[in-house]
PDB file of C-alpha atoms in Angstrom:
ATOM      1  CA  UNK L 117       0.000   0.000   0.000  1.00 40.00           C
ATOM      2  CA  UNK L 118       2.926   2.449   0.297  1.00 44.00           C
ATOM      3  CA  UNK L 119       3.698   2.386  -3.423  1.00 47.00           C
ATOM      4  CA  UNK L 120       3.911   5.728  -5.199  1.00 47.00           C
ATOM      5  CA  UNK L 121       4.082   4.125  -8.651  1.00 53.00           C
ATOM      6  CA  UNK L 122       1.138   2.116  -9.898  1.00 61.00           C
ATOM      7  CA  UNK L 123       1.023  -0.777 -12.346  1.00 72.00           C
ATOM      8  CA  UNK L 124      -1.131  -0.691 -15.456  1.00 78.00           C
ATOM      9  CA  UNK L 125      -3.635  -3.566 -15.317  1.00 77.00           C
ATOM     10  CA  UNK L 126      -5.933  -2.500 -18.172  1.00 84.00           C
ATOM     11  CA  UNK L 127      -5.590  -0.045 -21.046  1.00 86.00           C
ATOM     12  CA  UNK L 128      -2.559   2.209 -20.999  1.00 84.00           C
ATOM     13  CA  UNK L 129      -2.369   2.500 -24.780  1.00 89.00           C
ATOM     14  CA  UNK L 130      -3.989   5.889 -25.158  1.00 88.00           C
ATOM     15  CA  UNK L 131      -7.668   6.804 -25.288  1.00 88.00           C
ATOM     16  CA  UNK L 132      -9.649   4.740 -27.774  1.00 90.00           C
ATOM     17  CA  UNK L 133     -11.980   1.821 -28.409  1.00 90.00           C
ATOM     18  CA  UNK L 134      -9.489  -0.822 -29.507  1.00 94.00           C
ATOM     19  CA  UNK L 135      -9.380  -3.976 -27.416  1.00 93.00           C
ATOM     20  CA  UNK L 136      -6.075  -2.830 -25.897  1.00 92.00           C
ATOM     21  CA  UNK L 137      -7.469   0.615 -24.995  1.00 91.00           C
ATOM     22  CA  UNK L 138      -9.961   2.251 -22.655  1.00 88.00           C
ATOM     23  CA  UNK L 139     -11.957   5.453 -23.129  1.00 89.00           C
ATOM     24  CA  UNK L 140     -12.982   7.253 -19.917  1.00 85.00           C
ATOM     25  CA  UNK L 141     -13.719   4.213 -17.693  1.00 86.00           C
ATOM     26  CA  UNK L 142     -16.072   4.994 -14.807  1.00 84.00           C
ATOM     27  CA  UNK L 143     -16.306   1.842 -12.672  1.00 84.00           C
ATOM     28  CA  UNK L 144     -14.548  -1.473 -12.177  1.00 84.00           C
ATOM     29  CA  UNK L 145     -15.055  -4.673 -10.185  1.00 84.00           C
ATOM     30  CA  UNK L 146     -13.056  -7.832  -9.630  1.00 82.00           C
ATOM     31  CA  UNK L 147     -14.557 -11.127 -10.800  1.00 87.00           C
ATOM     32  CA  UNK L 148     -12.814 -13.626  -8.523  1.00 84.00           C
ATOM     33  CA  UNK L 149     -14.269 -16.583 -10.410  1.00 88.00           C
ATOM     34  CA  UNK L 150     -12.308 -15.722 -13.563  1.00 89.00           C
ATOM     35  CA  UNK L 151      -9.588 -13.623 -11.887  1.00 88.00           C
ATOM     36  CA  UNK L 152     -10.432 -10.690 -14.111  1.00 90.00           C
ATOM     37  CA  UNK L 153     -11.468  -7.054 -14.046  1.00 88.00           C
ATOM     38  CA  UNK L 154     -14.854  -6.011 -15.424  1.00 92.00           C
ATOM     39  CA  UNK L 155     -14.809  -2.372 -16.465  1.00 90.00           C
ATOM     40  CA  UNK L 156     -17.498   0.145 -17.426  1.00 90.00           C
ATOM     41  CA  UNK L 157     -15.862   1.846 -20.386  1.00 91.00           C
ATOM     42  CA  UNK L 158     -17.458   4.443 -22.665  1.00 85.00           C
ATOM     43  CA  UNK L 159     -20.361   2.705 -24.479  1.00 92.00           C
ATOM     44  CA  UNK L 160     -19.183  -0.791 -23.560  1.00 96.00           C
ATOM     45  CA  UNK L 161     -18.419  -3.199 -20.732  1.00 96.00           C
ATOM     46  CA  UNK L 162     -15.102  -5.010 -21.085  1.00 95.00           C
ATOM     47  CA  UNK L 163     -13.309  -7.768 -19.214  1.00 95.00           C
ATOM     48  CA  UNK L 164      -9.551  -7.861 -18.690  1.00 91.00           C
ATOM     49  CA  UNK L 165      -7.834 -10.921 -17.269  1.00 92.00           C
ATOM     50  CA  UNK L 166      -5.566 -10.165 -14.326  1.00 85.00           C
ATOM     51  CA  UNK L 167      -3.109 -12.855 -15.386  1.00 84.00           C
ATOM     52  CA  UNK L 168       0.321 -11.623 -16.412  1.00 80.00           C
ATOM     53  CA  UNK L 169       0.871 -11.137 -20.098  1.00 82.00           C
ATOM     54  CA  UNK L 170      -2.665  -9.907 -20.825  1.00 87.00           C
ATOM     55  CA  UNK L 171      -2.441  -7.293 -23.562  1.00 90.00           C
ATOM     56  CA  UNK L 172      -6.107  -6.674 -24.364  1.00 91.00           C
ATOM     57  CA  UNK L 173      -9.621  -7.086 -23.047  1.00 92.00           C
ATOM     58  CA  UNK L 174     -12.786  -8.642 -24.413  1.00 95.00           C
ATOM     59  CA  UNK L 175     -16.123  -6.918 -24.932  1.00 95.00           C
ATOM     60  CA  UNK L 176     -18.959  -8.329 -22.819  1.00 96.00           C
ATOM     61  CA  UNK L 177     -21.610  -5.761 -23.783  1.00 96.00           C
ATOM     62  CA  UNK L 178     -21.379  -2.908 -26.273  1.00 94.00           C
ATOM     63  CA  UNK L 179     -23.564   0.015 -27.374  1.00 94.00           C
ATOM     64  CA  UNK L 180     -24.441   0.840 -23.765  1.00 95.00           C
ATOM     65  CA  UNK L 181     -23.988   4.135 -21.896  1.00 94.00           C
ATOM     66  CA  UNK L 182     -22.803   2.390 -18.759  1.00 94.00           C
ATOM     67  CA  UNK L 183     -21.618   4.090 -15.595  1.00 93.00           C
ATOM     68  CA  UNK L 184     -21.881   1.799 -12.557  1.00 91.00           C
ATOM     69  CA  UNK L 185     -21.249  -1.920 -12.012  1.00 92.00           C
ATOM     70  CA  UNK L 186     -22.110  -4.477  -9.359  1.00 93.00           C
ATOM     71  CA  UNK L 187     -22.085  -8.268  -9.105  1.00 92.00           C
ATOM     72  CA  UNK L 188     -24.214 -10.372  -6.756  1.00 93.00           C
ATOM     73  CA  UNK L 189     -23.399 -13.680  -5.057  1.00 90.00           C
ATOM     74  CA  UNK L 190     -24.784 -15.617  -8.025  1.00 92.00           C
ATOM     75  CA  UNK L 191     -22.434 -13.757 -10.402  1.00 93.00           C
ATOM     76  CA  UNK L 192     -25.185 -11.759 -12.076  1.00 96.00           C
ATOM     77  CA  UNK L 193     -23.814  -8.496 -13.404  1.00 97.00           C
ATOM     78  CA  UNK L 194     -25.731  -5.242 -12.773  1.00 97.00           C
ATOM     79  CA  UNK L 195     -25.125  -2.213 -14.980  1.00 97.00           C
ATOM     80  CA  UNK L 196     -26.520   1.315 -14.803  1.00 97.00           C
ATOM     81  CA  UNK L 197     -27.320   2.946 -18.143  1.00 97.00           C
ATOM     82  CA  UNK L 198     -27.310   6.751 -17.985  1.00 96.00           C
ATOM     83  CA  UNK L 199     -28.883   7.227 -21.420  1.00 95.00           C
ATOM     84  CA  UNK L 200     -31.787   4.831 -20.850  1.00 97.00           C
ATOM     85  CA  UNK L 201     -32.117   5.807 -17.173  1.00 98.00           C
ATOM     86  CA  UNK L 202     -32.232   2.198 -16.055  1.00 98.00           C
ATOM     87  CA  UNK L 203     -30.366  -0.617 -14.339  1.00 98.00           C
ATOM     88  CA  UNK L 204     -30.297  -4.085 -15.864  1.00 98.00           C
ATOM     89  CA  UNK L 205     -29.152  -7.475 -14.587  1.00 97.00           C
ATOM     90  CA  UNK L 206     -27.104  -9.681 -16.910  1.00 97.00           C
ATOM     91  CA  UNK L 207     -25.800 -13.204 -16.893  1.00 95.00           C
ATOM     92  CA  UNK L 208     -22.203 -13.191 -18.067  1.00 91.00           C
ATOM     93  CA  UNK L 209     -22.411 -13.659 -21.817  1.00 88.00           C
ATOM     94  CA  UNK L 210     -25.954 -12.261 -22.066  1.00 91.00           C
ATOM     95  CA  UNK L 211     -26.132  -9.000 -24.006  1.00 91.00           C
ATOM     96  CA  UNK L 212     -29.822  -8.170 -23.437  1.00 92.00           C
ATOM     97  CA  UNK L 213     -30.321  -8.277 -19.686  1.00 95.00           C
ATOM     98  CA  UNK L 214     -33.369  -7.957 -17.432  1.00 97.00           C
ATOM     99  CA  UNK L 215     -34.663  -4.601 -16.213  1.00 98.00           C
ATOM    100  CA  UNK L 216     -34.378  -4.243 -12.415  1.00 98.00           C
ATOM    101  CA  UNK L 217     -34.701  -0.462 -11.870  1.00 98.00           C
ATOM    102  CA  UNK L 218     -36.014   2.504 -13.862  1.00 98.00           C
ATOM    103  CA  UNK L 219     -36.620   2.027 -17.562  1.00 96.00           C
ATOM    104  CA  UNK L 220     -39.647   4.326 -17.669  1.00 97.00           C
ATOM    105  CA  UNK L 221     -37.976   7.346 -19.175  1.00 97.00           C
ATOM    106  CA  UNK L 222     -36.155  10.194 -17.515  1.00 97.00           C
ATOM    107  CA  UNK L 223     -38.002  11.589 -14.510  1.00 97.00           C
ATOM    108  CA  UNK L 224     -38.435  11.795 -10.764  1.00 97.00           C
ATOM    109  CA  UNK L 225     -41.294   9.311 -10.340  1.00 97.00           C
ATOM    110  CA  UNK L 226     -40.806   6.267  -8.122  1.00 98.00           C
ATOM    111  CA  UNK L 227     -40.605   4.097 -11.244  1.00 98.00           C
ATOM    112  CA  UNK L 228     -38.083   6.416 -12.891  1.00 98.00           C
ATOM    113  CA  UNK L 229     -34.444   7.423 -12.677  1.00 98.00           C
ATOM    114  CA  UNK L 230     -32.535  10.440 -13.941  1.00 97.00           C
ATOM    115  CA  UNK L 231     -28.914   9.700 -14.793  1.00 96.00           C
ATOM    116  CA  UNK L 232     -28.228   6.685 -12.548  1.00 97.00           C
ATOM    117  CA  UNK L 233     -24.541   6.356 -11.721  1.00 94.00           C
ATOM    118  CA  UNK L 234     -23.152   4.018  -9.058  1.00 91.00           C
ATOM    119  CA  UNK L 235     -25.076   0.995  -7.802  1.00 94.00           C
ATOM    120  CA  UNK L 236     -24.918  -1.477  -4.933  1.00 92.00           C
ATOM    121  CA  UNK L 237     -26.557  -4.929  -4.766  1.00 94.00           C
ATOM    122  CA  UNK L 238     -27.057  -6.856  -1.520  1.00 92.00           C
ATOM    123  CA  UNK L 239     -27.458 -10.590  -0.915  1.00 90.00           C
ATOM    124  CA  UNK L 240     -31.208 -10.418  -1.527  1.00 94.00           C
ATOM    125  CA  UNK L 241     -30.575  -8.883  -4.969  1.00 96.00           C
ATOM    126  CA  UNK L 242     -31.929  -5.571  -3.736  1.00 97.00           C
ATOM    127  CA  UNK L 243     -30.574  -2.818  -5.965  1.00 98.00           C
ATOM    128  CA  UNK L 244     -29.528   0.557  -4.562  1.00 97.00           C
ATOM    129  CA  UNK L 245     -29.003   3.335  -7.119  1.00 97.00           C
ATOM    130  CA  UNK L 246     -27.413   6.757  -6.919  1.00 96.00           C
ATOM    131  CA  UNK L 247     -30.089   8.666  -8.827  1.00 97.00           C
ATOM    132  CA  UNK L 248     -27.671  11.444  -9.650  1.00 96.00           C
ATOM    133  CA  UNK L 249     -29.764  14.186 -11.247  1.00 96.00           C
ATOM    134  CA  UNK L 250     -32.651  13.567  -8.841  1.00 98.00           C
ATOM    135  CA  UNK L 251     -30.285  14.094  -5.869  1.00 97.00           C
ATOM    136  CA  UNK L 252     -31.431  10.913  -4.159  1.00 97.00           C
ATOM    137  CA  UNK L 253     -30.628   7.269  -3.509  1.00 97.00           C
ATOM    138  CA  UNK L 254     -33.255   4.720  -4.559  1.00 98.00           C
ATOM    139  CA  UNK L 255     -33.803   1.166  -3.346  1.00 98.00           C
ATOM    140  CA  UNK L 256     -35.426  -1.364  -5.677  1.00 98.00           C
ATOM    141  CA  UNK L 257     -36.393  -4.697  -4.130  1.00 97.00           C
ATOM    142  CA  UNK L 258     -36.075  -7.759  -6.321  1.00 96.00           C
ATOM    143  CA  UNK L 259     -38.956  -7.871  -8.798  1.00 95.00           C
ATOM    144  CA  UNK L 260     -40.319  -4.436  -7.778  1.00 97.00           C
ATOM    145  CA  UNK L 261     -41.973  -2.197 -10.383  1.00 96.00           C
ATOM    146  CA  UNK L 262     -40.960   0.958  -8.572  1.00 97.00           C
ATOM    147  CA  UNK L 263     -38.329   2.027  -6.093  1.00 98.00           C
ATOM    148  CA  UNK L 264     -38.229   3.478  -2.589  1.00 97.00           C
ATOM    149  CA  UNK L 265     -36.391   6.688  -1.735  1.00 97.00           C
ATOM    150  CA  UNK L 266     -33.865   5.893   0.996  1.00 97.00           C
ATOM    151  CA  UNK L 267     -31.773   9.080   0.995  1.00 97.00           C
ATOM    152  CA  UNK L 268     -32.260  12.609  -0.289  1.00 96.00           C
ATOM    153  CA  UNK L 269     -35.132  13.516  -2.647  1.00 90.00           C
ATOM    154  CA  UNK L 270     -35.490  16.970  -1.119  1.00 92.00           C
ATOM    155  CA  UNK L 271     -33.932  18.726  -4.083  1.00 92.00           C
ATOM    156  CA  UNK L 272     -30.242  19.389  -4.499  1.00 94.00           C
ATOM    157  CA  UNK L 273     -28.740  21.061  -1.436  1.00 95.00           C
ATOM    158  CA  UNK L 274     -26.428  20.681   1.545  1.00 94.00           C
ATOM    159  CA  UNK L 275     -28.912  20.199   4.392  1.00 96.00           C
ATOM    160  CA  UNK L 276     -28.786  16.879   6.267  1.00 96.00           C
ATOM    161  CA  UNK L 277     -31.985  15.887   4.448  1.00 97.00           C
ATOM    162  CA  UNK L 278     -30.447  16.574   1.053  1.00 97.00           C
ATOM    163  CA  UNK L 279     -27.866  15.292  -1.391  1.00 96.00           C
ATOM    164  CA  UNK L 280     -26.244  16.982  -4.366  1.00 95.00           C
ATOM    165  CA  UNK L 281     -25.364  14.696  -7.281  1.00 93.00           C
ATOM    166  CA  UNK L 282     -24.717  11.524  -5.236  1.00 93.00           C
ATOM    167  CA  UNK L 283     -22.283   8.972  -6.580  1.00 88.00           C
ATOM    168  CA  UNK L 284     -20.455   6.104  -4.843  1.00 84.00           C
ATOM    169  CA  UNK L 285     -22.567   3.808  -2.664  1.00 87.00           C
ATOM    170  CA  UNK L 286     -22.112   1.197   0.014  1.00 83.00           C
ATOM    171  CA  UNK L 287     -24.822  -0.467   2.128  1.00 85.00           C
ATOM    172  CA  UNK L 288     -23.948  -2.556   5.173  1.00 78.00           C
ATOM    173  CA  UNK L 289     -25.830  -5.571   6.555  1.00 78.00           C
ATOM    174  CA  UNK L 290     -27.964  -3.322   8.787  1.00 80.00           C
ATOM    175  CA  UNK L 291     -29.186  -1.344   5.799  1.00 88.00           C
ATOM    176  CA  UNK L 292     -27.092   1.706   6.658  1.00 85.00           C
ATOM    177  CA  UNK L 293     -26.240   3.649   3.508  1.00 89.00           C
ATOM    178  CA  UNK L 294     -22.912   5.336   2.896  1.00 85.00           C
ATOM    179  CA  UNK L 295     -22.986   7.710  -0.061  1.00 88.00           C
ATOM    180  CA  UNK L 296     -20.425   9.981  -1.687  1.00 86.00           C
ATOM    181  CA  UNK L 297     -22.308  13.293  -1.803  1.00 89.00           C
ATOM    182  CA  UNK L 298     -20.233  14.611  -4.653  1.00 87.00           C
ATOM    183  CA  UNK L 299     -21.094  18.288  -5.089  1.00 90.00           C
ATOM    184  CA  UNK L 300     -21.270  18.791  -1.325  1.00 92.00           C
ATOM    185  CA  UNK L 301     -17.728  17.403  -0.994  1.00 85.00           C
ATOM    186  CA  UNK L 302     -18.739  15.037   1.771  1.00 85.00           C
ATOM    187  CA  UNK L 303     -19.601  11.434   2.594  1.00 83.00           C
ATOM    188  CA  UNK L 304     -22.876  10.803   4.397  1.00 87.00           C
ATOM    189  CA  UNK L 305     -24.283   7.938   6.433  1.00 86.00           C
ATOM    190  CA  UNK L 306     -28.051   7.360   6.319  1.00 91.00           C
ATOM    191  CA  UNK L 307     -29.534   4.846   8.798  1.00 90.00           C
ATOM    192  CA  UNK L 308     -32.165   2.468   7.494  1.00 92.00           C
ATOM    193  CA  UNK L 309     -35.474   4.319   7.399  1.00 92.00           C
ATOM    194  CA  UNK L 310     -33.819   7.598   8.362  1.00 92.00           C
ATOM    195  CA  UNK L 311     -35.188  10.932   7.161  1.00 92.00           C
ATOM    196  CA  UNK L 312     -31.800  12.594   7.284  1.00 94.00           C
ATOM    197  CA  UNK L 313     -28.163  11.626   7.160  1.00 93.00           C
ATOM    198  CA  UNK L 314     -25.005  12.353   9.115  1.00 88.00           C
ATOM    199  CA  UNK L 315     -21.840  13.821   7.638  1.00 86.00           C
ATOM    200  CA  UNK L 316     -18.960  11.476   8.433  1.00 76.00           C
ATOM    201  CA  UNK L 317     -16.273  12.854   6.124  1.00 73.00           C
ATOM    202  CA  UNK L 318     -15.867  16.331   4.651  1.00 76.00           C
ATOM    203  CA  UNK L 319     -18.675  18.855   4.524  1.00 75.00           C
ATOM    204  CA  UNK L 320     -16.147  21.629   5.024  1.00 77.00           C
ATOM    205  CA  UNK L 321     -16.054  22.906   1.487  1.00 79.00           C
ATOM    206  CA  UNK L 322     -13.969  21.798  -1.460  1.00 79.00           C
ATOM    207  CA  UNK L 323     -10.325  21.205  -0.638  1.00 68.00           C
ATOM    208  CA  UNK L 324      -7.498  18.824   0.179  1.00 64.00           C
ATOM    209  CA  UNK L 325      -7.391  19.292   3.943  1.00 63.00           C
ATOM    210  CA  UNK L 326      -7.752  16.372   6.334  1.00 56.00           C
ATOM    211  CA  UNK L 327     -11.336  17.481   7.013  1.00 62.00           C
ATOM    212  CA  UNK L 328     -12.198  18.161   3.378  1.00 66.00           C
ATOM    213  CA  UNK L 329     -13.050  16.352   0.160  1.00 64.00           C
ATOM    214  CA  UNK L 330     -12.965  17.295  -3.493  1.00 62.00           C
ATOM    215  CA  UNK L 331     -15.891  15.859  -5.475  1.00 68.00           C
ATOM    216  CA  UNK L 332     -15.797  12.331  -4.008  1.00 67.00           C
ATOM    217  CA  UNK L 333     -17.084   9.951  -6.647  1.00 65.00           C
ATOM    218  CA  UNK L 334     -16.933   6.428  -5.327  1.00 59.00           C
ATOM    219  CA  UNK L 335     -14.778   3.357  -5.071  1.00 53.00           C
ATOM    220  CA  UNK L 336     -15.839   1.827  -1.757  1.00 55.00           C
ATOM    221  CA  UNK L 337     -13.703  -1.203  -0.975  1.00 46.00           C
ATOM    222  CA  UNK L 338     -14.827  -3.182   2.033  1.00 49.00           C
ATOM    223  CA  UNK L 339     -13.531  -5.886   4.305  1.00 45.00           C
ATOM    224  CA  UNK L 340     -14.837  -7.258   7.584  1.00 46.00           C
ATOM    225  CA  UNK L 341     -13.452  -8.851  10.700  1.00 46.00           C
ATOM    226  CA  UNK L 342     -15.982 -10.167  13.206  1.00 44.00           C
ATOM    227  CA  UNK L 343     -18.309  -7.208  13.880  1.00 42.00           C
ATOM    228  CA  UNK L 344     -15.771  -4.671  12.697  1.00 43.00           C
ATOM    229  CA  UNK L 345     -16.042  -3.201   9.223  1.00 46.00           C
ATOM    230  CA  UNK L 346     -13.354  -1.281   7.430  1.00 45.00           C
ATOM    231  CA  UNK L 347     -14.306   0.796   4.415  1.00 46.00           C
ATOM    232  CA  UNK L 348     -11.636   2.316   2.234  1.00 45.00           C
ATOM    233  CA  UNK L 349     -13.096   5.157   0.187  1.00 46.00           C
ATOM    234  CA  UNK L 350     -11.078   6.218  -2.808  1.00 42.00           C
ATOM    235  CA  UNK L 351     -11.205   9.914  -3.587  1.00 42.00           C
ATOM    236  CA  UNK L 352     -11.545  11.436  -7.071  1.00 39.00           C
ATOM    237  CA  UNK L 353      -7.786  11.142  -7.514  1.00 35.00           C
ATOM    238  CA  UNK L 354      -7.328   7.417  -6.922  1.00 31.00           C
ATOM    239  CA  UNK L 355      -4.799   6.585  -4.187  1.00 31.00           C
ATOM    240  CA  UNK L 356      -4.127  10.243  -3.425  1.00 29.00           C
ATOM    241  CA  UNK L 357      -6.398  10.487  -0.428  1.00 35.00           C
ATOM    242  CA  UNK L 358      -8.125   7.684   1.457  1.00 40.00           C
ATOM    243  CA  UNK L 359     -10.421   7.373   4.417  1.00 42.00           C
ATOM    244  CA  UNK L 360     -10.658   4.431   6.775  1.00 43.00           C
ATOM    245  CA  UNK L 361     -14.066   3.993   8.369  1.00 45.00           C
ATOM    246  CA  UNK L 362     -13.703   2.069  11.602  1.00 42.00           C
ATOM    247  CA  UNK L 363     -16.729   0.561  13.311  1.00 43.00           C
ATOM    248  CA  UNK L 364     -16.582  -1.409  16.534  1.00 41.00           C
ATOM    249  CA  UNK L 365     -19.322  -2.102  19.075  1.00 42.00           C
ATOM    250  CA  UNK L 366     -21.620   0.565  17.600  1.00 43.00           C
ATOM    251  CA  UNK L 367     -18.881   3.190  17.784  1.00 43.00           C
ATOM    252  CA  UNK L 368     -17.750   4.723  14.546  1.00 43.00           C
ATOM    253  CA  UNK L 369     -15.168   7.227  13.500  1.00 42.00           C
ATOM    254  CA  UNK L 370     -13.106   8.078  10.455  1.00 43.00           C
ATOM    255  CA  UNK L 371      -9.362   8.188  10.010  1.00 40.00           C
ATOM    256  CA  UNK L 372      -7.794  10.144   7.159  1.00 39.00           C
ATOM    257  CA  UNK L 373      -4.560   8.596   5.871  1.00 38.00           C
ATOM    258  CA  UNK L 374      -2.160   9.789   3.197  1.00 37.00           C
ATOM    259  CA  UNK L 375      -1.495   6.545   1.385  1.00 38.00           C
ATOM    260  CA  UNK L 376       2.176   7.156   0.697  1.00 38.00           C
ATOM    261  CA  UNK L 377       2.703   7.292   4.497  1.00 37.00           C
ATOM    262  CA  UNK L 378       0.300   4.588   5.681  1.00 39.00           C
ATOM    263  CA  UNK L 379       2.290   3.532   8.719  1.00 40.00           C
ATOM    264  CA  UNK L 380       1.175   2.880  12.243  1.00 42.00           C
ATOM    265  CA  UNK L 381       2.832   5.946  13.813  1.00 44.00           C
ATOM    266  CA  UNK L 382       0.902   8.215  11.437  1.00 44.00           C
ATOM    267  CA  UNK L 383      -2.344   6.503  12.315  1.00 45.00           C
ATOM    268  CA  UNK L 384      -1.646   6.997  15.999  1.00 47.00           C
ATOM    269  CA  UNK L 385      -1.137  10.735  15.447  1.00 47.00           C
ATOM    270  CA  UNK L 386      -4.344  10.931  13.465  1.00 46.00           C
ATOM    271  CA  UNK L 387      -6.245   9.046  16.144  1.00 47.00           C
ATOM    272  CA  UNK L 388      -5.062  11.490  18.798  1.00 50.00           C
ATOM    273  CA  UNK L 389      -6.354  14.395  16.709  1.00 47.00           C
ATOM    274  CA  UNK L 390      -9.573  12.566  15.957  1.00 45.00           C
ATOM    275  CA  UNK L 391     -10.395  11.838  19.590  1.00 46.00           C
ATOM    276  CA  UNK L 392     -10.809  15.568  20.146  1.00 48.00           C
ATOM    277  CA  UNK L 393     -13.811  15.599  17.808  1.00 42.00           C
ATOM    278  CA  UNK L 394     -15.581  12.320  18.589  1.00 41.00           C
ATOM    279  CA  UNK L 395     -17.276  10.661  21.542  1.00 42.00           C
ATOM    280  CA  UNK L 396     -15.112   7.538  21.264  1.00 41.00           C
ATOM    281  CA  UNK L 397     -13.125   7.029  24.466  1.00 43.00           C
ATOM    282  CA  UNK L 398     -11.473   3.706  23.814  1.00 45.00           C
ATOM    283  CA  UNK L 399      -9.419   2.594  20.815  1.00 46.00           C
ATOM    284  CA  UNK L 400      -8.670  -1.049  20.101  1.00 48.00           C
ATOM    285  CA  UNK L 401      -5.228  -0.594  18.582  1.00 49.00           C
ATOM    286  CA  UNK L 402      -4.886  -4.238  17.648  1.00 51.00           C
ATOM    287  CA  UNK L 403      -7.929  -3.911  15.412  1.00 50.00           C
ATOM    288  CA  UNK L 404      -6.317  -0.904  13.758  1.00 52.00           C
ATOM    289  CA  UNK L 405      -3.136  -2.874  13.178  1.00 53.00           C
ATOM    290  CA  UNK L 406      -5.228  -5.672  11.712  1.00 56.00           C
ATOM    291  CA  UNK L 407      -6.977  -3.135   9.499  1.00 54.00           C
ATOM    292  CA  UNK L 408      -3.651  -2.061   8.025  1.00 55.00           C
ATOM    293  CA  UNK L 409      -2.941  -5.658   7.121  1.00 58.00           C
ATOM    294  CA  UNK L 410      -6.387  -5.932   5.540  1.00 56.00           C
ATOM    295  CA  UNK L 411      -5.859  -2.782   3.504  1.00 52.00           C
ATOM    296  CA  UNK L 412      -2.503  -4.061   2.300  1.00 53.00           C
ATOM    297  CA  UNK L 413      -4.151  -7.357   1.286  1.00 57.00           C
ATOM    298  CA  UNK L 414      -6.728  -5.432  -0.729  1.00 49.00           C
ATOM    299  CA  UNK L 415      -4.023  -3.369  -2.393  1.00 49.00           C
ATOM    300  CA  UNK L 416      -2.094  -6.506  -3.394  1.00 55.00           C
ATOM    301  CA  UNK L 417      -5.209  -8.083  -4.846  1.00 55.00           C
ATOM    302  CA  UNK L 418      -5.950  -4.912  -6.816  1.00 47.00           C
ATOM    303  CA  UNK L 419      -2.454  -5.067  -8.275  1.00 49.00           C
TER     304      UNK L 419
END
């Protein structure tokens, strides 16, 4: 995780639509079954093997204005389509898909979406959608004909009841929603059934300070240990700024870490600063040490 030089794992041959190129990719996931990357590229979804020596990808679906990707436990692929204002579920190899959210034209009705971006799918195949231009997050149960508003929908704004062009999403097993509230430069947590959210990162204007964000877009990477969940949120500039969300025994706080100095002594300094602004009185340092190991594991797998 301390690397300052990355390794190209897909593309890297200039902007374009050849099989060895990418053109403004927006989202990516790892398919462990085939040890490959599935990437939302401009007007297509492509798969790149992570095996060494791979020089080009293969097209899974083309002629699609894709933005967000998700995969469920049964290896169904979910793709948001910003032009059609819909989310579809696909079997790998299927190019048609099944509608699971939206698909009723652009709009703000409960059966509509307006520029859906990032998506999250839980174990019940419930689909959560960042309904970007409607400034809300929608939840579509499996087989539902319309969705449920679970965050925002009070018009674009920076109140705790509002979102402004939401993007990256993560939903935990309790139904708590974490959303990158892009134009508000903050990350919010919305409890299940809640009418308003809580700012957990940023919300202090656009910037690069430890208490600021700059148009967070997405990239939640998660790992769990017992009842503790670590969420690494990648900022707009990947691997420039990261946030570690630490949850233990219903206590939650956020640690900001500069990745090129992700060492224990730095985390200890950050914790000392953080304790001034939170109600947490006890820190389980062993869990934090374990979290570093987890984050390094994730980084190795991504490379």
